[in-house]
XYZ file of C-alpha atoms in Angstrom:
363
model
C -27.217 -9.623 -17.311
C -29.354 -10.993 -14.160
C -28.693 -8.373 -11.094
C -28.001 -10.698 -8.256
C -27.475 -9.263 -4.992
C -23.737 -10.397 -5.261
C -23.588 -7.782 -8.123
C -25.295 -4.983 -6.132
C -22.536 -5.850 -3.619
C -19.287 -5.851 -6.222
C -20.370 -2.833 -7.396
C -21.796 -0.822 -4.436
C -18.769 -1.899 -2.037
C -16.721 1.281 -2.683
C -19.172 3.864 -3.297
C -20.788 2.881 0.081
C -17.460 3.184 1.532
C -16.396 6.230 0.124
C -19.287 7.920 1.459
C -19.687 6.269 5.105
C -15.930 7.444 5.610
C -16.297 10.925 4.256
C -19.171 11.329 6.692
C -17.038 9.919 9.604
C -14.589 12.398 8.316
C -16.810 14.886 9.562
C -16.291 13.440 13.146
C -12.664 11.578 13.541
C -9.515 12.953 12.410
C -6.817 10.264 11.719
C -2.819 10.700 12.268
C -1.860 7.866 9.522
C 2.228 8.138 8.795
C 2.429 7.671 5.017
C 5.454 6.141 4.915
C 5.001 3.186 7.759
C 5.342 0.218 6.608
C 2.175 -0.745 5.846
C 1.698 1.687 3.388
C 5.347 1.390 1.831
C 5.355 -2.486 1.268
C 1.977 -3.650 1.384
C -0.459 -1.135 -0.171
C 1.783 0.589 -2.486
C 2.773 -2.802 -3.658
C -1.409 -3.852 -3.650
C -1.034 -4.795 -7.233
C 1.677 -7.517 -6.654
C 0.085 -8.677 -3.599
C -3.547 -9.293 -5.210
C -2.033 -10.562 -8.456
C -0.286 -13.535 -6.578
C -2.962 -14.356 -4.171
C -5.772 -13.962 -7.223
C -3.718 -16.399 -9.377
C -3.007 -18.394 -6.693
C -6.731 -19.083 -5.880
C -7.053 -20.179 -9.846
C -4.596 -22.794 -9.803
C -5.339 -24.325 -6.636
C -9.209 -24.210 -7.415
C -8.380 -25.532 -10.849
C -9.826 -23.362 -13.259
C -6.759 -23.883 -15.692
C -8.649 -27.045 -15.842
C -11.675 -25.511 -17.696
C -11.583 -24.853 -21.094
C -11.654 -21.072 -21.604
C -12.253 -19.845 -17.711
C -8.628 -19.091 -17.778
C -8.253 -17.364 -20.803
C -11.223 -15.240 -19.642
C -9.959 -13.991 -16.551
C -6.281 -13.839 -18.551
C -8.083 -11.160 -20.115
C -9.682 -9.441 -17.426
C -6.949 -9.198 -15.269
C -4.844 -7.788 -18.531
C -7.544 -5.057 -18.952
C -7.480 -3.944 -15.334
C -3.461 -4.565 -15.272
C -3.055 -2.193 -18.071
C -5.634 0.385 -16.727
C -3.136 0.607 -13.782
C 0.005 1.214 -15.559
C -1.716 4.076 -18.084
C -3.315 5.684 -14.918
C -0.707 5.647 -12.244
C 2.613 4.281 -13.673
C 5.280 6.528 -15.819
C 5.701 3.545 -18.640
C 8.058 5.655 -20.455
C 10.312 8.130 -19.375
C 9.171 10.804 -21.573
C 5.169 10.198 -21.065
C 3.610 10.939 -17.419
C 0.917 8.572 -16.183
C -2.801 9.615 -16.417
C -3.340 11.150 -13.302
C -0.374 13.358 -13.453
C -1.832 14.810 -16.694
C -4.696 15.521 -14.823
C -2.938 16.923 -12.504
C -0.889 19.121 -14.270
C -3.537 20.257 -16.759
C -5.544 21.688 -13.551
C -2.510 23.868 -12.411
C -0.342 21.381 -10.261
C 3.029 21.754 -10.250
C 6.332 20.302 -8.738
C 7.851 22.820 -6.331
C 11.169 22.986 -4.369
C 10.152 26.031 -2.065
C 12.497 24.882 0.694
C 12.819 28.233 2.416
C 10.257 29.698 3.648
C 9.446 32.896 1.420
C 7.405 35.054 3.930
C 10.690 35.394 6.396
C 12.916 37.614 4.780
C 14.160 38.718 7.548
C 15.107 35.427 9.402
C 15.811 32.302 6.996
C 14.034 29.119 8.090
C 13.122 26.298 6.387
C 9.608 26.344 4.731
C 7.225 23.865 7.025
C 5.053 23.407 3.672
C 7.986 21.589 1.979
C 6.725 18.306 2.387
C 3.364 17.458 5.091
C 6.001 15.750 7.463
C 9.358 16.282 9.230
C 10.314 12.559 8.023
C 9.177 13.615 4.447
C 11.215 16.717 4.661
C 14.397 15.753 5.820
C 14.254 13.314 3.004
C 13.129 15.565 0.312
C 15.835 17.879 1.058
C 18.474 14.761 1.003
C 16.964 13.816 -2.555
C 17.189 17.657 -3.770
C 20.715 18.054 -1.853
C 22.030 15.163 -4.407
C 20.349 16.296 -7.216
C 22.187 19.682 -7.214
C 24.988 18.640 -6.572
C 24.955 16.089 -9.463
C 23.530 18.310 -11.937
C 24.892 21.866 -10.963
C 28.207 21.703 -12.923
C 28.999 25.101 -12.770
C 26.591 26.670 -10.151
C 26.324 30.468 -9.337
C 27.612 31.741 -6.013
C 23.777 31.885 -4.788
C 23.139 28.489 -6.070
C 25.947 27.212 -3.802
C 25.660 29.339 -0.608
C 21.724 27.387 -1.103
C 23.759 23.685 -1.514
C 25.452 24.875 1.667
C 22.212 25.464 3.470
C 20.714 22.529 2.821
C 24.066 20.786 3.661
C 23.958 22.666 6.853
C 20.447 22.317 7.922
C 21.016 18.056 6.946
C 24.062 17.903 9.359
C 23.395 20.565 12.141
C 19.417 19.851 12.107
C 18.656 23.790 12.525
C 15.541 25.142 11.518
C 17.061 28.522 11.698
C 19.465 29.537 8.971
C 22.204 31.373 8.223
C 22.045 34.737 6.447
C 22.583 35.330 2.482
C 22.840 38.067 -0.211
C 19.590 37.125 -1.332
C 15.751 36.919 -0.600
C 14.232 33.180 0.210
C 11.970 33.549 -2.635
C 14.932 34.182 -5.069
C 16.979 31.201 -3.728
C 13.809 28.760 -3.960
C 13.706 30.282 -7.945
C 17.068 29.303 -8.297
C 16.763 25.722 -7.179
C 13.874 25.345 -9.296
C 15.656 26.633 -12.386
C 18.975 24.293 -11.325
C 16.768 21.216 -11.098
C 14.495 22.093 -13.819
C 17.680 22.518 -16.469
C 19.075 18.898 -15.589
C 15.972 17.209 -15.723
C 12.214 17.534 -17.057
C 10.063 16.736 -14.608
C 6.512 15.545 -15.755
C 5.572 13.400 -12.968
C 4.689 13.074 -9.903
C 7.429 10.091 -9.160
C 10.177 11.833 -10.902
C 8.858 15.184 -8.613
C 9.531 13.089 -5.585
C 13.141 11.652 -6.889
C 14.347 14.920 -6.755
C 12.902 15.903 -3.410
C 10.188 17.952 -4.529
C 6.625 18.487 -3.824
C 3.288 18.476 -5.737
C 1.218 21.763 -5.203
C -1.938 22.752 -6.709
C -4.172 21.065 -8.593
C -6.900 18.401 -9.227
C -4.923 15.074 -7.779
C -7.276 12.412 -8.061
C -6.478 9.508 -5.308
C -4.381 6.835 -6.432
C -5.057 4.857 -3.364
C -8.424 5.108 -3.936
C -8.095 4.056 -7.679
C -5.599 1.314 -7.196
C -7.785 -0.272 -3.886
C -10.860 -0.163 -6.355
C -9.313 -2.115 -8.856
C -7.834 -4.238 -6.413
C -11.133 -4.927 -4.606
C -12.960 -5.983 -7.722
C -10.745 -7.764 -9.116
C -11.011 -10.028 -6.281
C -14.507 -10.166 -5.743
C -15.078 -10.348 -9.170
C -12.980 -13.778 -9.670
C -14.787 -14.679 -6.568
C -17.427 -15.252 -8.663
C -15.642 -17.620 -10.785
C -13.960 -20.024 -7.978
C -16.786 -19.139 -5.524
C -18.745 -22.209 -5.631
C -15.652 -24.703 -5.528
C -14.245 -22.811 -2.755
C -16.894 -23.104 -0.765
C -17.743 -26.772 -1.094
C -14.185 -27.634 -0.341
C -14.183 -25.253 2.854
C -17.750 -27.130 4.263
C -16.364 -30.580 3.154
C -12.618 -30.432 4.980
C -13.998 -31.413 8.519
C -10.782 -33.613 8.992
C -8.592 -30.072 10.147
C -10.941 -29.405 12.856
C -9.925 -32.827 14.260
C -6.447 -32.316 13.696
C -6.595 -29.004 15.089
C -8.765 -29.953 18.235
C -5.895 -32.606 19.080
C -2.941 -30.143 18.938
C -4.553 -27.524 20.770
C -5.216 -30.242 23.566
C -1.546 -30.931 23.517
C -0.594 -27.098 23.640
C -2.725 -26.911 26.465
C -0.663 -29.967 28.368
C 2.217 -27.746 27.856
C 4.265 -30.685 26.700
C 3.268 -33.729 29.091
C 4.011 -31.129 32.284
C 0.450 -31.337 33.498
C 0.355 -35.516 32.955
C 3.878 -35.533 35.090
C 2.355 -33.276 37.747
C -0.975 -35.670 37.953
C 1.345 -38.955 37.369
C 4.552 -38.464 38.441
C 7.387 -41.164 37.501
C 8.529 -43.800 39.734
C 12.019 -42.543 39.688
C 13.588 -39.320 39.401
C 15.850 -39.764 36.507
C 12.835 -40.049 34.329
C 11.287 -37.140 36.011
C 14.165 -35.128 35.221
C 14.532 -36.537 31.734
C 10.679 -36.105 30.853
C 10.752 -32.130 32.344
C 13.272 -31.419 30.216
C 12.127 -33.131 27.288
C 8.615 -30.863 27.784
C 9.435 -27.355 26.523
C 10.445 -29.692 23.166
C 7.097 -31.396 22.716
C 5.472 -28.190 23.424
C 7.198 -26.203 20.734
C 7.019 -28.886 18.340
C 2.968 -28.958 18.912
C 3.056 -25.322 18.385
C 4.825 -25.402 14.667
C 2.901 -28.470 13.950
C -0.155 -26.466 14.606
C 1.237 -23.363 12.690
C 2.168 -25.742 9.547
C -1.594 -27.358 9.677
C -3.238 -23.714 9.834
C -0.883 -22.295 6.860
C -1.586 -25.500 5.042
C -5.253 -25.329 5.705
C -5.534 -21.883 4.562
C -2.835 -21.433 1.600
C -2.891 -25.041 0.091
C -6.062 -26.492 0.990
C -8.187 -23.335 1.180
C -7.102 -20.339 -0.185
C -10.101 -18.698 -0.696
C -9.901 -17.624 2.916
C -6.879 -15.569 2.306
C -8.618 -14.186 -0.405
C -11.481 -12.717 1.583
C -8.756 -11.862 4.392
C -6.651 -9.806 1.873
C -10.387 -8.157 0.168
C -10.794 -7.201 3.896
C -7.799 -5.343 4.166
C -8.041 -3.387 1.414
C -11.454 -2.537 1.887
C -10.092 -1.127 5.192
C -7.277 0.598 3.920
C -10.116 1.990 1.463
C -11.933 3.381 4.331
C -8.910 4.626 6.488
C -8.028 6.652 3.044
C -11.497 8.123 2.314
C -11.152 9.382 6.454
C -7.726 10.640 6.014
C -6.582 11.925 2.942
C -7.511 13.745 -0.559
C -10.661 15.894 -0.718
C -13.930 14.301 -1.435
C -13.581 15.604 -5.208
C -10.290 13.958 -5.612
C -11.496 10.693 -3.903
C -14.552 10.636 -6.317
C -12.403 11.165 -9.550
C -10.184 8.024 -8.442
C -13.102 5.896 -8.060
C -14.517 7.040 -11.178
C -11.506 6.350 -12.669
C -11.270 3.090 -11.588
C -15.270 2.305 -12.162
C -14.778 3.314 -15.835
C -12.845 0.171 -16.576
C -13.701 -2.306 -13.679
C -17.502 -1.993 -14.020
C -17.204 -2.975 -17.889
C -15.087 -5.651 -17.190
C -17.784 -7.245 -15.151
C -20.694 -6.021 -15.524
C -21.497 -8.789 -17.560
C -19.794 -11.807 -15.731
C -22.247 -14.246 -14.761
């Protein structure tokens, strides 16, 4: 294999970004909403968007017309997808993903410490029960449903704990009523009740019943996933890159059409022409003024359709590059704001174990 500049870029992008992000983290503190729309609907569904854009590019650039090319891409994609599922997803209910097995093997566990064990006299919610207020509230709601559903014959203490959680959810109080037990005892009781109802062996199951991970080594799932996605998109760009670039360079008609419609928009649907050369009678003037906004909207819609056609239909490599940049940016933010350096490195290495082998010999 010839070590080209592109190969060096492909295999060094994520490690160098991790190093840069770690250095930036010493100077910058970021407050990132883990449950924001971008993270929820985009990053966490990243393999779907990557697959969609990646395979759309393969279709549009005629990869299926080359004997054997699409099959090789399918093999590489299948290997990466299988590794993503094994490492981060619970394929079977009884089997935890590999990243969760690493976490539990290093001392991590799912905990339900709802009440602050350090406050034995004044009953308060544990501020360490999830890392944000919204996650704490959501965790309590899930835990409340799990306790109500799973506790067939609850003890009086457990009923009291359920009542206190319900009270907090309805009243939004930070301080709770006194009870005939210590916070630690109630936390243990809740933990036993949940675990007797359901076996919790993965982070996904832990979150589904309101618990949260503590302790252990937690390989960064975001770093792992984003590394795989960048490697897939940039790796397959080697296959379609030359054809995509030729198509992009030869598409001059778009620039002429873009210029015409931009001029039409800047003329405000003909209003500037009406001002410089008004009609002879008032009736035509009113008619043309009424039509001007419609003409302007039409020009804008045509321009949007033109750009969409150029980017998505005729030159989808531009969308692939944009998506790769967004994944890279998300990778950088993750290195600054989330996980320890060792957890980031382990997530990166676990992705490279497979991705580097898949793309090392690709020419």
